[in-house]
Amino acid sequence: MPLIEARGLTKVYRLGRVDVPALRGIDLEVHEGEYVAITGPSGSGKSTLMHILGCLDSPTSGSYRLDGRDVSGLRGRALAHVRNRKVGFVFQTFNLMPRMTTDENVALPLQYRGGISRRARLRRARALLERLGLGERIGHRPDELSGGELQRVAVARALIGEPAILLIDEPTGNLDSKAGAEVLKTFREVHDAGNTIVLVTHDPNVAAEAARTIRLVDGEVAA
Amino acid sequence: MSFLESLWVGLSEARRHLGQTLLSLVGLVLGTGSIVTVLALFGGQTKITQDFLAEVGGLGTVIVRDREQSEHPTARDLASDRLTYGDARYLKDRATTLAAVAPGWFDRLEYQVGAVHFTGPVIGTTRDYARINDIRPLAGRYLSDLDVRRKARVIVLGWKYADSLFLDPERALGELVKLRGKNYTVVGVMEREEFYFAVWSGNALEYRNERAYIPITTAFIQYTGDDEHLSFLTLKARSPTGARAAEAQVGTMLYLRHGVEDFDITPSGGGANSDADFFMLFNFIFLVVGVVSLVAGGVVIANILLASVVERVREFGTRMAIGATGFQIFAHVLAQVVVIAVLGGLIGLGLGTALTGTVAHFMKMPVAVTVVIAEVALGTSLGVGFVAGFYPALRAARLSPVEALRYG
Ligand SMILES: Nc1ncnc2c1ncn2[C@@H]1O[C@H](COP(=O)(O)OP(=O)(O)OP(=O)(O)O)[C@@H](O)[C@H]1O
Ligand SMILES: [Mg+2]
C-alpha cells in the first residue's frame, strides 16, 4: 500500500471573480522509503501540491490517502492532528521560533501532541540534534546558527514526531553551495535511516539526489 | 502546551511591547484600584450603619409609636384607649417573644435650676429603658423599679444637661431640678452618647445627651392628671434575630386590645442613613473612574494583542504547520492577556488598598480591603482581559495555515 496515494487532485484559488487553477488533476503515489523530488517552473503548483500533501490545505477536488487514511475531507482540528503525527514539514525559510533555543524549537511538535513531559520532550530533541551532528548547538538560539545549521534544526523539528513522511520545500534556496551540500548529506542519512522524503526544488543537483523526479507544468504532471 | 509555557510566551510578548503593555497596565491598575476603593468604602459605610444600629440599641430593638389620630376618627378609633401604660404591663406579662418592655411618655417641659430657665425634652419611663437602649449612668444610678412604684420625684439627667447646669456630673447628684415648677432630686447622670458617621458630620446621638428621665408613674401624676397614655413603647426581642417575630406578636396583641391599628411598629435605628447621599456620590465617582479606566485598559489591551497577532502571523502559521490546533493558538494569545491582567489586577489591588487606607485615615472610617474584595478586583481585571483578548485570539485561531505561512 502506498504511503501517499493522490487521485485527481485539483486546487482552484479564487482571486476576486477569477478562478486560478493551481492544480489540474494530479495523480501521485509515493511508497514507504522513497526519495522523490518535485520540480517544475515557477507557478507550476509545486508549493500548492506540497501544502496539500502536508495537510496544510485541502484540495478543491480529488482524493488523498496518507498512510492508509483518506484525509482529503478533513478540516481544522482533525487536519492539525494529522499534521502533528504524520507529516514533517521543512520550510524554505526554516521558520524557527527566534526566541526559543534549538532544542526547544525541535521539541515544539511534541508539545502540541501533548502527554509528554517537558523534560522528556527536550531529552528527545537533544538526542535527535546530536544524531544530526548539532550537539554543539544545543541551547543556542537561531540567530547564533549558520544557514546550514538552521536547515538541519528545521529537519530535526520535522523528524521529532516520527512522521510518516518528510516534506521539504526548496531546501537549498537560501543556502550557499557548501551548506547546500551539507544539507543534502543530512537528507541522504535521514533517507538511509528509513524515512520517506518528498522535496521541491529548482536545483538539478538536488533533484539528482532523489531516486525519482516528478515534473509539474501548469498544475499537471508532465510526462 | 502547558499553561506555564503559554504564560512564559505571554510574558515575553508583554516585554516586547513594553510601551503598550504599560499603557494597558495603567488602565487596569486604575480600574481595579477604583473598584477596590469603592467596595472597601461601601463595606466601611455598611459597618458604620451597623455600628450605629448597635449604638442605638442594636438589632432586636422594636419601637411602637402612637399613631396620629385621623381628622375623621371612626367609632372604633374613638373606642380605643390608644397606647397606654396598661399595654406595656400587658406585653411585659404576656408577650413571649419579648425580653424587656419600657413604656415611654414624652413631653417638652420647662427646666429650672437656680436662675436658669429653658424648655427641653423629658422622658417618663422605667428601669428597662436603659437596658433596652444599652445606656449607662456615668454617675449615680438610673431609674429603679422602686422609683416607679413610689412615683418618686427623682430625675436622671442627660450628660449635656448635667455638664452645662452643674459643670460636673458628680456635682449634679443630690441637686434639685424643677420641671414645670415641681422639684426633682438628681439621682444619676448618663454617659455621654456619641456617634459619628464621618469626621465632618456632627454627633448623630447628641439629642440623647439633651434630655432627662423621670419615673413614668411620676410623669402621669404630675403632668397628665393620671392619663396613662404613652408616646411610645420600647421593646427588646429575646434574641437579635427575633425582632420580626416580636413585631408580629406585639402587633397582634395590641390590635386585639385596641380593636384598631392606631399604632406603628418600627425596628430601631431609623436615621442611620443621614449621610448616605454623600456616600453614594462618593461611590459613584469612584465607580465611574473605575469603569472608564477598565474600558480604556481593555481597548488598549485589545489593540496590543491585535498588533501582536498581525506581527506573529507567520509564527502562528508555523505552529499550525507542526500541529497546533486553532484552540491552542487561541490559548497562546490569551496567555498574553492573563499575564497583563494578573499584573494589572495585583498592582491595582495595591493601589486600591493604599487609597482605602488614606481615606480611612483622613475620614476616620472603619474601612478594610477584605479577601472577597481582593478576589473581586482580580476577577474583574481578568474578566476585562479575557473580553479584550477574545477577538484577537479568535482571529489568530482562525488563520488558515497556508495563508499565514505566505504572509510577510
Ligand atoms: N493563495 C493563493 N491565492 C491565489 N493564487 C495562488 C495562491 N497560492 C498560489 N496561487 C497561484 O497558484 C499557482 C501555483 O502556485 P505555487 O505557489 O503552487 O507555485 P510554485 O510551483 O510553488 O511556484 P514557485 O516555484 O514560484 O514557488 C500560481 O499561479 C500562483 O499564483
Ligand atoms: Mg513555491
XYZ file of C-alpha atoms and ligand atoms in Angstrom, chain A residues 42-43 45-48 51 92 169-170 200 202, chain B residues 406, ligand 2:
14
model
C 7.718 28.857 -11.104
C 3.968 28.949 -10.680
C 1.874 24.403 -8.483
C 4.718 22.746 -6.548
C 4.090 24.575 -3.286
C 0.356 24.104 -3.623
C 0.668 22.089 1.135
C 12.431 27.085 2.771
C 10.238 22.927 0.220
C 13.255 24.405 -1.662
C 10.514 20.504 -4.060
C 14.610 24.088 -8.820
C 2.665 33.021 2.893
Mg 6.651 27.527 -4.316
